[in-house]
Structures are given as C-alpha cells and as structure tokens.
XYZ file of C-alpha atoms in Angstrom:
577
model
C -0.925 14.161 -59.001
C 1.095 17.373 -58.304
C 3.753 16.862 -55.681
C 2.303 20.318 -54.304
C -0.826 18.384 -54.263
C 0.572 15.357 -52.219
C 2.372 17.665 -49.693
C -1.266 19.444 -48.923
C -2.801 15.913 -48.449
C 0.386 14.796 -45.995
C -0.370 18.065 -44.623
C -4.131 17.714 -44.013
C -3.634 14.099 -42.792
C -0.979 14.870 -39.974
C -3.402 17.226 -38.583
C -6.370 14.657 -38.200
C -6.655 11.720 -36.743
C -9.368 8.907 -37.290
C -12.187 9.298 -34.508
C -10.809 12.790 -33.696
C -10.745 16.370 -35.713
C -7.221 17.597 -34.307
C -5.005 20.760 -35.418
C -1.483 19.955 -34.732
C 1.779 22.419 -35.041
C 3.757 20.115 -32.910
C 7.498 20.545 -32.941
C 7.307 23.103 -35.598
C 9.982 25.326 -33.797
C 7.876 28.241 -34.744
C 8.694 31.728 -32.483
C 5.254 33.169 -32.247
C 5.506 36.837 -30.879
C 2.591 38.446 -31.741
C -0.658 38.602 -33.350
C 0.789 38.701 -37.153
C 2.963 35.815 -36.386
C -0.042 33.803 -35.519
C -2.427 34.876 -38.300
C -2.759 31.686 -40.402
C -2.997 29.436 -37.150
C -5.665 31.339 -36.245
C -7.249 31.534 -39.119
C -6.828 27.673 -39.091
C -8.555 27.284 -35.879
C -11.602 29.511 -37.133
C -12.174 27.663 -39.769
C -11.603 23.865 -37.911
C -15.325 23.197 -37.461
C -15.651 20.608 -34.611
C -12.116 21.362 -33.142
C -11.150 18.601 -30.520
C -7.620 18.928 -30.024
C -4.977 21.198 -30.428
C -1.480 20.993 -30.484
C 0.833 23.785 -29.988
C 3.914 21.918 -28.114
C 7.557 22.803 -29.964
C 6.778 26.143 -30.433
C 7.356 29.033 -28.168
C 4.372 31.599 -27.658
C 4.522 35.119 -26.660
C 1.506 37.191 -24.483
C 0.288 38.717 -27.829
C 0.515 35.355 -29.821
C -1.568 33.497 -26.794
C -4.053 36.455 -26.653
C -4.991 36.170 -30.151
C -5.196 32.356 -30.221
C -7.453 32.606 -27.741
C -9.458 35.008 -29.569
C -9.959 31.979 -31.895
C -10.789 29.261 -29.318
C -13.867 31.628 -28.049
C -15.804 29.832 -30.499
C -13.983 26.196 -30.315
C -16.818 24.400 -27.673
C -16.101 20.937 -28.692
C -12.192 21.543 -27.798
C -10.969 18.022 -25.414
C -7.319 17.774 -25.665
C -5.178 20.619 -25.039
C -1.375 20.132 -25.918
C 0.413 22.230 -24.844
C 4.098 21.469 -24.036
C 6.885 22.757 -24.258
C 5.435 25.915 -25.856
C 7.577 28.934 -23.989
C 10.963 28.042 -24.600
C 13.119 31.311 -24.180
C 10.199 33.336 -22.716
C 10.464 35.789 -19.611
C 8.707 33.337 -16.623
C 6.129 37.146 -16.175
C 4.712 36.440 -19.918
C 3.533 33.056 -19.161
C 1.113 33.600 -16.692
C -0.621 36.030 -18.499
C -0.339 33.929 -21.953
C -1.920 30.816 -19.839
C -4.592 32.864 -18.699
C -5.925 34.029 -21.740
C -5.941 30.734 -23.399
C -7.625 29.478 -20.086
C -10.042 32.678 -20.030
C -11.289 31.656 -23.860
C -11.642 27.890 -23.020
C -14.128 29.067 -19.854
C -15.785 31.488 -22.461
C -16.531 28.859 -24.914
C -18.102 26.457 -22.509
C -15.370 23.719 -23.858
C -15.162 19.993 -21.538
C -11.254 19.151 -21.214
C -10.483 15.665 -21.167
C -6.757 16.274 -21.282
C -5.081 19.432 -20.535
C -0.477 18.843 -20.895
C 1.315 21.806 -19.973
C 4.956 19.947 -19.508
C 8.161 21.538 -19.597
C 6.973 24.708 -19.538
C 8.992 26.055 -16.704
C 6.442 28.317 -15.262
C 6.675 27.956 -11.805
C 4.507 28.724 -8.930
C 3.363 31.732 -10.772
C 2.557 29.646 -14.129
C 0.100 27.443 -11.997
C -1.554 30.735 -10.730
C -1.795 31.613 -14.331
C -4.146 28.136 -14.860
C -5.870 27.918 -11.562
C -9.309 29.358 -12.154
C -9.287 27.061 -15.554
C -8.539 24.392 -13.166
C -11.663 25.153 -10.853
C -13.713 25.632 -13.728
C -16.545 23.634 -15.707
C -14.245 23.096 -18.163
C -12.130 20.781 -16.450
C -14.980 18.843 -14.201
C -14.359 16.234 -17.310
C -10.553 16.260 -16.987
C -9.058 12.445 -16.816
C -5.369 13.398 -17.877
C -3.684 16.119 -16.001
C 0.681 16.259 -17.663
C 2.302 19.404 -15.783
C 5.838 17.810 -15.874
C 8.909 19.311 -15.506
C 7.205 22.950 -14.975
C 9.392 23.809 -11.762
C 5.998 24.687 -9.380
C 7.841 24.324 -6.278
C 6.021 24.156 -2.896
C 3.771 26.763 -3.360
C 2.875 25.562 -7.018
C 2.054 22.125 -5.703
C -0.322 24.151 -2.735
C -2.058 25.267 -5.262
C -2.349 22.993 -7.734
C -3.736 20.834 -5.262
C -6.015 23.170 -3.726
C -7.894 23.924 -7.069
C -8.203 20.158 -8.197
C -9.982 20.080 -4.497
C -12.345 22.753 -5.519
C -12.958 21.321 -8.818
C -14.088 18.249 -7.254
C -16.581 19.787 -5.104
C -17.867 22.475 -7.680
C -17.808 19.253 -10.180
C -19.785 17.224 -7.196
C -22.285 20.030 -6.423
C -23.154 20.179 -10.119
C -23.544 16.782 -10.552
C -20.920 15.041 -12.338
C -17.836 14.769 -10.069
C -14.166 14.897 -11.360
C -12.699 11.946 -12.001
C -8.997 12.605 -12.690
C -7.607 8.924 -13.506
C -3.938 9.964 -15.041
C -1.990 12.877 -13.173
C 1.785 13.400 -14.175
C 3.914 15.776 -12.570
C 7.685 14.853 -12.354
C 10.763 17.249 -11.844
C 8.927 19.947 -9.401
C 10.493 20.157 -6.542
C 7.226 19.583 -4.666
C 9.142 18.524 -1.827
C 7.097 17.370 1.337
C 4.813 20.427 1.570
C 3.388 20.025 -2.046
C 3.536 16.424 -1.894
C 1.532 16.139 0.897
C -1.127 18.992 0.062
C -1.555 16.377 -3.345
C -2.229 13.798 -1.212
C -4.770 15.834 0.468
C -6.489 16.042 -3.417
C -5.740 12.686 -4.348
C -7.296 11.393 -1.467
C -10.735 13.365 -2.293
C -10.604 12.407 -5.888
C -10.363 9.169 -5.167
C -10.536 8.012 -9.237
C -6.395 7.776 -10.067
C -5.475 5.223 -12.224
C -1.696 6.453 -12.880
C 0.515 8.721 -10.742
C 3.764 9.827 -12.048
C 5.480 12.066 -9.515
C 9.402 11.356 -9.622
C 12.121 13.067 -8.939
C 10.435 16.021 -6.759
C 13.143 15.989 -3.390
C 9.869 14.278 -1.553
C 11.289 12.571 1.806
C 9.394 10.113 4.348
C 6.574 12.792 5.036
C 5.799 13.422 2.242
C 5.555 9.492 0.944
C 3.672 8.350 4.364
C 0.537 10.993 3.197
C 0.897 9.832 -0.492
C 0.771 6.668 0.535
C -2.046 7.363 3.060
C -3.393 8.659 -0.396
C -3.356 5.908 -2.709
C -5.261 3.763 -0.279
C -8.397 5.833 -1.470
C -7.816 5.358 -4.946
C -8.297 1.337 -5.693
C -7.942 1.422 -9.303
C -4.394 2.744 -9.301
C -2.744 0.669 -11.979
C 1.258 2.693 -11.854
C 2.845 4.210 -9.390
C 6.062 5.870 -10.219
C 7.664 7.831 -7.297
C 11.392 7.268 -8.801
C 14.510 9.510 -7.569
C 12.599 10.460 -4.148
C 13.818 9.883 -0.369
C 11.817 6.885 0.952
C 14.023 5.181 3.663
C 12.657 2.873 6.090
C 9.861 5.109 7.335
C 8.318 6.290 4.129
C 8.788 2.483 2.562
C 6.900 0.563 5.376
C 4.164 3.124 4.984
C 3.799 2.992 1.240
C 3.919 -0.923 1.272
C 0.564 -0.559 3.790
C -0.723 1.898 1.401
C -0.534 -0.162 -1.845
C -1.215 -3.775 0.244
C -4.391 -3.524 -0.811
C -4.591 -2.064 -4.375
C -5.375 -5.428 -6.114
C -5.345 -2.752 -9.846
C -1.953 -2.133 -9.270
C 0.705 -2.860 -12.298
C 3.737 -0.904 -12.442
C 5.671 0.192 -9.054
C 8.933 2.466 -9.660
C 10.283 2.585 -6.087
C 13.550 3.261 -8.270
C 16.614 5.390 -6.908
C 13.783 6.341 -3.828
C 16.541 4.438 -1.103
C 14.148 1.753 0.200
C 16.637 0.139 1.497
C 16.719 -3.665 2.975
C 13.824 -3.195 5.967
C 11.428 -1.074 3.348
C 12.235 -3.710 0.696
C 11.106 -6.511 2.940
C 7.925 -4.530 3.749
C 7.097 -3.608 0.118
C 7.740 -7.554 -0.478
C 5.183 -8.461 2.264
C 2.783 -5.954 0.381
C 3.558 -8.394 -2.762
C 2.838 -11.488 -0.937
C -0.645 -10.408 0.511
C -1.792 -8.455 -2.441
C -1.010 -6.831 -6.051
C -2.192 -9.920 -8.101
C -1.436 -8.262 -11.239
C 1.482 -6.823 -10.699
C 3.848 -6.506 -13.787
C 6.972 -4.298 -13.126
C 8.531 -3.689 -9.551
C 11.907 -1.591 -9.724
C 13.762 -1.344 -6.461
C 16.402 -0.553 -8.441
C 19.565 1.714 -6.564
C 18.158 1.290 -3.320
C 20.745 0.462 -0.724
C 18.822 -2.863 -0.655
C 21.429 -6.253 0.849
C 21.054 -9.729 -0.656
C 19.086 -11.585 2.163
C 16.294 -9.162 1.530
C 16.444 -8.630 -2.431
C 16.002 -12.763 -2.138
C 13.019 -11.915 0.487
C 11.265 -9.706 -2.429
C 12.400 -12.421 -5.378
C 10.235 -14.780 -3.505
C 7.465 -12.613 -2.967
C 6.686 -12.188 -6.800
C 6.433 -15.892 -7.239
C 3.516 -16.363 -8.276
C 2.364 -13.426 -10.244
C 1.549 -14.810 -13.691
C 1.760 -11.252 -15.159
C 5.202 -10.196 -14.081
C 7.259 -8.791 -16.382
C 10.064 -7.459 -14.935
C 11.837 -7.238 -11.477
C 14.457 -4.601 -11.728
C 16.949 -4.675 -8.751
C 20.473 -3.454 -10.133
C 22.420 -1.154 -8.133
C 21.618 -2.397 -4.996
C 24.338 -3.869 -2.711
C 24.362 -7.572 -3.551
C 28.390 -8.319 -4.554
C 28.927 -11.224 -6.852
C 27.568 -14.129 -4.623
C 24.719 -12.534 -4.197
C 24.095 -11.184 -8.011
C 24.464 -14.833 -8.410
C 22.694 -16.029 -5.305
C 19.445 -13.850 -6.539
C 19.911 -15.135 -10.369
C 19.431 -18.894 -9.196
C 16.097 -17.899 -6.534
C 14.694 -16.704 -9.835
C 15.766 -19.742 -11.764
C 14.475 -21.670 -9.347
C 10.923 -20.645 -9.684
C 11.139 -20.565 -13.596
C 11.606 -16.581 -13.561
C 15.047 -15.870 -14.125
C 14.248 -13.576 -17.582
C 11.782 -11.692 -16.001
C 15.130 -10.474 -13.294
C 16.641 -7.215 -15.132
C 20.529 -6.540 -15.493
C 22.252 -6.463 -11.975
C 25.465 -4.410 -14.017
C 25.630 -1.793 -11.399
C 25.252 -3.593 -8.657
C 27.181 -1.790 -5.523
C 28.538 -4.628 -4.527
C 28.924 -5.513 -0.594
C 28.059 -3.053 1.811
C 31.041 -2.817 3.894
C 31.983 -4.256 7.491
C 31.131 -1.243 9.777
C 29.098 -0.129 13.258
C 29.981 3.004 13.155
C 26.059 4.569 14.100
C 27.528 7.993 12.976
C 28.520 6.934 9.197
C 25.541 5.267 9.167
C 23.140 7.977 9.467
C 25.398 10.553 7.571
C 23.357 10.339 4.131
C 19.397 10.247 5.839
C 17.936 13.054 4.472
C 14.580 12.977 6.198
C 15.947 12.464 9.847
C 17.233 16.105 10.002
C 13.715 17.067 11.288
C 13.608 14.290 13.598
C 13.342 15.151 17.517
C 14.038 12.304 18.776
C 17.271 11.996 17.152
C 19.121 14.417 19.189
C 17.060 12.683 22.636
C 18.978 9.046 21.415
C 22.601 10.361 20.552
C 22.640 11.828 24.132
C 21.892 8.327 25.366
C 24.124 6.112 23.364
C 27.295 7.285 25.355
C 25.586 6.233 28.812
C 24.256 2.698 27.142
C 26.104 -0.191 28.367
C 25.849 -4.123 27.009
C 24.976 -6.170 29.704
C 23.455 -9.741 29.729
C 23.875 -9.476 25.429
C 21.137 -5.903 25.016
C 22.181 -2.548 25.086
C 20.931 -0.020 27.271
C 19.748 -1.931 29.655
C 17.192 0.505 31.537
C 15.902 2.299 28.586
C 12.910 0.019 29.386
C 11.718 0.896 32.703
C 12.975 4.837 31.952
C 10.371 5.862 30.280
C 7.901 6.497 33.204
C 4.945 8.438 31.037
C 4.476 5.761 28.967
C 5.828 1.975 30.730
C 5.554 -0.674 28.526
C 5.369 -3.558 31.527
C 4.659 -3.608 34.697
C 7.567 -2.253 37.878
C 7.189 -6.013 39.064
C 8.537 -7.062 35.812
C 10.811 -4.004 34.778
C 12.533 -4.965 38.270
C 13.384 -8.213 36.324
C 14.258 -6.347 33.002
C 17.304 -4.219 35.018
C 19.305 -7.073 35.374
C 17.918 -10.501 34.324
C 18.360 -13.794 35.798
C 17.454 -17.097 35.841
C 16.641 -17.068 39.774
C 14.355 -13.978 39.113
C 12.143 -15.223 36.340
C 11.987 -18.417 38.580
C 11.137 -16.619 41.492
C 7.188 -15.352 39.429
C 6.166 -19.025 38.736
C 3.105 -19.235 36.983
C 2.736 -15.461 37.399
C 5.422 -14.482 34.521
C 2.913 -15.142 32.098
C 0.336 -12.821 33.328
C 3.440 -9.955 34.040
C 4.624 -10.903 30.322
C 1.128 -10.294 29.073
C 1.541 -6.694 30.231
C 3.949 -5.513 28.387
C 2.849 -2.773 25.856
C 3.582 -4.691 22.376
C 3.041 -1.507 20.402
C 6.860 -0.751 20.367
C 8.406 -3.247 18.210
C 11.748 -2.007 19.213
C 10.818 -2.151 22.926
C 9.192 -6.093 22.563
C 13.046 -7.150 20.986
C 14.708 -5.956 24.005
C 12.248 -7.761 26.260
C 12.483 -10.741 24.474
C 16.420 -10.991 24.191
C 16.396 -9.576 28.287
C 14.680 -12.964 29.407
C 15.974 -15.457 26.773
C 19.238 -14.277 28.015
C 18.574 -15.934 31.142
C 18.731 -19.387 29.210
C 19.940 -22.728 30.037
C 19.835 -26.159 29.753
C 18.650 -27.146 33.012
C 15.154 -27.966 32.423
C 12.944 -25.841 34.841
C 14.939 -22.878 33.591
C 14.510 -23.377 30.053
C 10.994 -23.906 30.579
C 10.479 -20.770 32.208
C 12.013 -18.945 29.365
C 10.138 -20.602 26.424
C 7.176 -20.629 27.862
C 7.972 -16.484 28.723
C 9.015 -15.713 25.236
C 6.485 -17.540 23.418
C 3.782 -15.804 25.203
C 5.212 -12.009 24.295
C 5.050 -13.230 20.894
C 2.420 -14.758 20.278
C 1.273 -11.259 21.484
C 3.164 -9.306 19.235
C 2.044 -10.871 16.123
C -1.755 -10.985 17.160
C -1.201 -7.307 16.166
C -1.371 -5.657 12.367
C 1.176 -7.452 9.437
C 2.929 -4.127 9.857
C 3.427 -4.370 13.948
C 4.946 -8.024 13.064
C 7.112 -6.981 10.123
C 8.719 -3.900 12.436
C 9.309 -6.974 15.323
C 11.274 -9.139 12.775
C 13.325 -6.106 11.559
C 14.212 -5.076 15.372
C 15.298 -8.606 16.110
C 17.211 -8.882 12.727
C 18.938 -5.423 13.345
C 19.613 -6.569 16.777
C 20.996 -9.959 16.135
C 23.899 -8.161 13.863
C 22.255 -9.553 10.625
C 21.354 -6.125 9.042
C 22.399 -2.612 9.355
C 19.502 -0.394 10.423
C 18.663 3.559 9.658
C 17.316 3.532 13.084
C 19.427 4.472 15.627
C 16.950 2.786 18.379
C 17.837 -0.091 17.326
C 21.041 -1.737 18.595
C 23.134 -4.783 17.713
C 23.621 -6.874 21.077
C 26.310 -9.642 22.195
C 24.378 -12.366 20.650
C 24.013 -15.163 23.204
C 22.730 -19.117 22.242
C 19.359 -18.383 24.536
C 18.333 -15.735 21.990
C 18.586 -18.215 19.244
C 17.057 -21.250 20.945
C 14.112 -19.201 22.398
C 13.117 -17.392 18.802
C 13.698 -21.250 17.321
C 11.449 -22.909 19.719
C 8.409 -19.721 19.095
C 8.782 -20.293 15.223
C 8.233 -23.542 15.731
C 4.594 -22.431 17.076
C 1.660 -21.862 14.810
C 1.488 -18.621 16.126
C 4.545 -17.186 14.289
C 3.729 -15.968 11.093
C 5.010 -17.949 8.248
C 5.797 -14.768 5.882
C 7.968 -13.981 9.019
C 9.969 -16.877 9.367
C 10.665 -16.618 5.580
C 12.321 -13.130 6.300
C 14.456 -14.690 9.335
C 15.451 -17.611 7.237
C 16.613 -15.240 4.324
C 18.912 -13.280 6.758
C 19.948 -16.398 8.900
C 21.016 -18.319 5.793
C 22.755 -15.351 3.698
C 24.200 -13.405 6.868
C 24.585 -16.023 9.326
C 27.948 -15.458 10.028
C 27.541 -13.148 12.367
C 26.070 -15.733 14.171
C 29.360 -18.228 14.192
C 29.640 -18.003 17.886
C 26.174 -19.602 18.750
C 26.769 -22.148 15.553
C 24.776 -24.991 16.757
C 21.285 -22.716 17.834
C 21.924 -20.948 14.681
C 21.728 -24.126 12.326
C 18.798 -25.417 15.165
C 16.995 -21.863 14.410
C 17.549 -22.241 10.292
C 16.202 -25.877 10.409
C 13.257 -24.805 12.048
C 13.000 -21.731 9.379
C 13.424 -23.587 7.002
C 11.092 -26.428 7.827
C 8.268 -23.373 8.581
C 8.864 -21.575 5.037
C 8.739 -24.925 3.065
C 5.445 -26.546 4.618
C-alpha cells in the first residue's frame, strides 16, 4: 500500500470516531482569515453527510472564515458536539462576536439539537457571550447537557447574561415540552465575582439537573458561595463540585456544607485554595458525617485550616468505602500535627488515601491581635456591622472571665432574655442566681438561642458564678444545662455555630469573627460544659469537635488543668461510646 495511501486512511480515521461521524481540525494551528482560507474545510463539511461533531479548537478564525463555515453548517441538522476552543487566538475581541454569531445564526437555521457546545479560552468577554446568547435561548440548545465556556474572561456582566439566557432556555425548553437538562457546566477563570456567581445560582437553581460544576478561580467571596450553595441544594445528582481558588471563609463554608449535607450523588469536592479555614472545615466535616456516602475526593487543601480541626474532618471520612483521596497540604498543621493527622488516618486503616502534607504552613503563630487577624478577609469589606463592633471593642471590659459584659442586655430592639435575667447577666453572682430558685429555669428558657454568639456569653456569664459548695453548683448546672439543651434542640448548623463560639471563646481557636471574643477562662466554664456533655442532650458529633480542640490545643487551658482533663474524660468517653 502507498504510504500516500496510509496517510489518507490515518487521515480519514482521526476524523471519525466509532458511534459518531465527527470532522476534526483540532490543534492544526491553522490562521483562517477569510473565505479562501477556509475553502476545503468547507467543502469538507458539505460533503460530511450525517455531521455530528465538529472540531475547530487550535485554530484561530476570522469574521469572514466563521461566516463562510457557517454557510456550510446551514445544511448540517444532525450537528451535536460543537468544539470550539481555543479558536481566536490573536483576534481583535470586536471580530468574535460577530464570528460567534454567524456560526450560532446557521446552527438555529439548520434546526441542529446541541448536546455539547465548548467555547473555552476564547477570551471573548462579556461581549463574546452576547455574541452566543440567542443560540443559547434557542431550540438548538433545549438538548444541551455539556456547557465548557472556560477561561473566556465574561466578567460580571458576561455571567448576567449567561445566566439569564440558560433561564430562558429552560422555560422556552419547558413550554415546548422537553425541558433543559444541563448536567455538566464548566466555567473557570471569569472573574464572575459575586454578581455573576450569584445570578448562576439563580439558573442553576431552576435547572435543577447539574451533575458537575466547575467554577474555580472566578474572585467569588462569601455571597456569592452562600447563593451557590443555596443552589446546589436543588440539584441532587451533583456528583463534583469544584469551586477551587475562591474566597469562602467562615461564612460562605458553613453555608456550602448545609448546601451539599444532603447531596447523597456527590463525589468530588475541591474546596481547594477557597480559605475555609478551621470553623468552615469543621462544618464541611459535619456535612461528611451526616451525608455524602459516596464521596471520593475532598481537597481542603491551602486553607488556613489548624490541626484540631483537619483531625475533626480526618474522622469524618471514616467510613466512606469509596474515598480516594483527602488532600489537606498547605494548611497550618507544623510537624506534630502533619504527624498527629498521618497516625488518625493510620488508625482507621486510611493513611494512603491522606495526600502529601509538603507545604504544609506550619503553626499559625501565637497572636490576639483582632486587627492582624482580619487584615487578609476579603469579603468583610462590605460588612456593616464591622465598623458597629470595632467602635465597641475599645469600651469592652473582661469582667467575671467574658468580654463586654453588657453587650447582652444593649441591644434593646431585639433582647435575647428577659430584664429580670439581663439584671443578672450585668454582673453575675452566685447570690443572684440563688436569689430566682426554681424560677432560673423558666428565665433561662427565655433567652433567644438564635445567636450562637449571644448563648456562649450567657453560658460562660452564669457558670462563672461556680463553686464547690453544693447549692451553688447546683444552681449553675442545672442553669447551663437547660440553655443547652435548648440550643442544640435547634438545626445541626445552630449547634455547630454554638461549639465554634465556645471554642473561639475558650482561647482554643482563632476566629474571623470579630464578635467573638477570647475570655479569662475560669474552672466553672469547664466543669459546667463537662457536666452538659455528659447529658444525652449534647450532640455527640459536638463533643467530638470539643475533644479535638481540648486534646490538641489544650494548653491554653493549663490554668484550669484539673476541669480541663475532667472535661476531656468526659469527651472522650462521649465520642468513643
């Protein structure tokens, strides 16, 4: 056989596939100006009887070029898969829309059913998804599943857009009959920001069919993650999630674990680079612990995230036979706790499934500075209530081991307890919570529980009070147990945000929030939270979170040794039954 002969048949057989008739010029670095440039492709296309996908990524396509192509696909109704990447490299951003509209103009003409459309890395910005948004309301994507505009620079307004024609093609799609069902949508490197995110989420949550969402790397902060997450809840088959290189910080993470809790399709979570940080880790790992039964890759990976609660998530993925991979490097572990994390996974029979901790951070240093703290939160420059705390901090005082003593009773629109009570809550002491006998319980039961930060000052106010004498002590178990057993009657969510407040204000992590304040830890505060664990009315997955930060960061907690080791027996003892 003629070698001229073989290089036709190569030829013929890179262009087809089995099950598929598909024209490819992918990656042919072809610079197709005009309609001469473009004759034999077209004449190609003519000729391609049944035509189901075409490939034109590599190449780089001028207004002319486009305009005669689509000539060609007039004809081409059986057309499904559109490649086309990458395919106006070194073009002026005004010839793209034009060149996207006249391909998009000939696939409405010829009455052609898309089942994948990729226009990545085509960097055609807000304009460019003009140039494709009456193909994107059209018939011929009411079959999309696969929607790839990567890397395409949309911005904001792109994103608005976008997201208000995949809208319309759902209800057009609806009203005719056959509603969209996008299951894969990919659209990385952006810069969709809040705005865009959030008018997605708006879409996504009407589509309600995604399978895979790929949307990294687009400057989206807590907004914008709490309405995607909001999203996702609507869309139960989800099987990835990939929101890597965004802004998720404790906000944005406790909303997106309640938005996945529950999505038992779910396989691969990149929370990578997205600083979850240690309180949004510990609610993504509660997410684990109720849900996600097939989970096989979580990356938490660069995340700001402390040992006590990379060990919290570690023990939340116990159990998931299909588990693959656990990426946490370049958090803030140090060496013990690289180590410390190695042998929880060991310990359940895991430890190949952990990724490399190489970059780990190390350590997060000694420091309570509030200031330095808050110095790299992107998403709390738009937060009002901000500037209300940092006027208050210089006024707080520390008085029986809480800060700000009458932030409590302040706030007269909305009082969490009763004036009775918040007369107590000024200044705390045994003779006063004495003085209500069997009437604390009913004033306790007032308190508003819906402020998680607010319930942790209450509760350290009257444990303060502690001592040994036995009436006293008494009177302050029995006080404390019944605010709990409150608080966690509410939503997993309302229970997590109470551990995290009395964890933040105990000293044993370092929180975003600036509402929440470390106190002068006192041995009441220990004993009373020891004796309520104790009680079946404290959530278990709770006192696993305490334990984790009492037994890697308990330290802090030298000064009240012997309720500390009194508080981790009883952890302990809850977490292991």
């Amino acid at each position: 056989m003629a070698s001229e002969d073989i290089a036709q048949i190569t030829e013929a057989l890179a262009k087809t596939h089995v099950g598929e008739v598909e024209l490819s010029y992918k990656g042919r670095g072809l610079k197709l100006d005009n309609a001469e440039s473009v004759k034999e492709m077209v004449k190609e296309i003519e000729q391609c009887q049944g035509l189901q996908s075409l490939r034109l990524e590599g190449n780089t396509l001028g207004v002319e070029a486009a305009q005669a192509i689509s000539k060609a696909l007039e004809a081409k109704s059986e057309l499904e898969q559109c490649h086309w990447s990458d395919m106006f490299t070194g073009r002026l951003r005004s010839e793209i829309p034009p060149a996207l509209k006249s391909l998009g103009n000939a696939l409405m003409t010829s009455g052609a059913r898309l089942t994948q459309l990729d226009l990545s890395d085509n960097a055609f910005g807000p304009d460019g998804v003009k140039g494709i948004e009456s193909l994107l309301k059209s018939p011929v994507c009411y079959t999309l599943r696969e929607l790839r505009l990567n890397n395409c620079g949309m911005g904001i307004g792109g994103g608005m857009v976008l997201a208000s024609a995949l809208t319309e093609c759902y209800k057009q799609s609806s009203a005719a009959g056959s509603p969209l069902k996008l299951k894969v949508f990919i659209a990385g490197r952006n810069r969709l920001e809040n705005n865009g995110a959030t008018a997605l989420a708006k879409a996504f949550k009407v589509l309600g069919s995604l399978e895979e969402v790929h949307m990294p790397q687009n400057g989206i902060n807590h907004p914008g993650i709490t309405a995607l997450a909001a999203a996702m809840k609507h869309n139960p088959n989800l099987q990835v999630l990939n929101l890597n290189d965004n802004t998720f910080t404790k906000r944005g993470s406790i909303a997106m674990a309640e938005g996945i809790r529950h999505l038992r399709c779910l396989k691969v979570i990149n929370f990578g680079d997205c600083l979850v940080r240690s309180e949004g880790a510990i609610a993504i790992a509660g997410a684990l612990r109720e849900g996600l039964p097939f989970l096989r890759e979580l990356n938490l990976s660069f995340g700001e995230i402390c040992e006590a609660a990379a060990l919290v998530v570690a023990k939340a993925v116990q159990g998931k036979a299909d588990l693959e991979k656990l990426d946490l490097n370049g958090n803030c572990f140090g060496e013990d706790g690289c180590e410390a994390l190695r042998e929880a996974m060991e310990g359940m029979n895991m430890e190949e499934l952990l990724g490399s901790l190489s970059d780990d951070e190390g350590e997060p240093e000694e420091d309570d500075d509030d200031d330095e703290e808050e110095e790299d939160d992107d998403d709390d420059n738009d937060d009002d209530d901000d500037e209300e705390e940092e006027g208050k901090e210089e006024g707080d005082t520390e008085e029986n081991g809480v800060n700000g003593t009458k932030d409590i009773i302040e706030e007269k629109e909305k009082p969490h307890c009763s004036s009775e009570f918040a007369s107590f809550l000024i200044s705390p002491s045994a003779e006063k919570l004495l003085s209500f006998g069997a009437k604390r319980i009913q004033l306790i039961e007032q308190v508003d529980v819906s402020d998680a930060c607010k319930v942790s000052e209450v509760f350290l106010k009257t444990s303060s009070v502690y001592e040994d004498e036995p009436e006293v002590k008494q009177a302050v178990f029995e006080t404390t147990d019944a605010l709990l057993r409150k608080a966690f009657s509410n939503s997993h969510s309302q229970s997590s945000s109470l551990i995290f407040s009395l964890i933040v204000n105990l000293g044993l992590l370092k929180s975003e929030d600036k509402k929440i304040k470390k106190v002068s830890v006192l041995p009441g505060h220990l004993l009373a939270l020891e004796h309520a664990a104790a009680q079946e009315f404290f959530p278990a997955d709770q006192a696993g979170i305490l334990e984790a930060f009492v037994s890697r960061n308990g330290k802090v907690l030298e000064s009240c040794s012997s309720a500390r080791d009194a508080l981790k027996t009883t952890l302990v003892k809850r977490t292991t039954a």
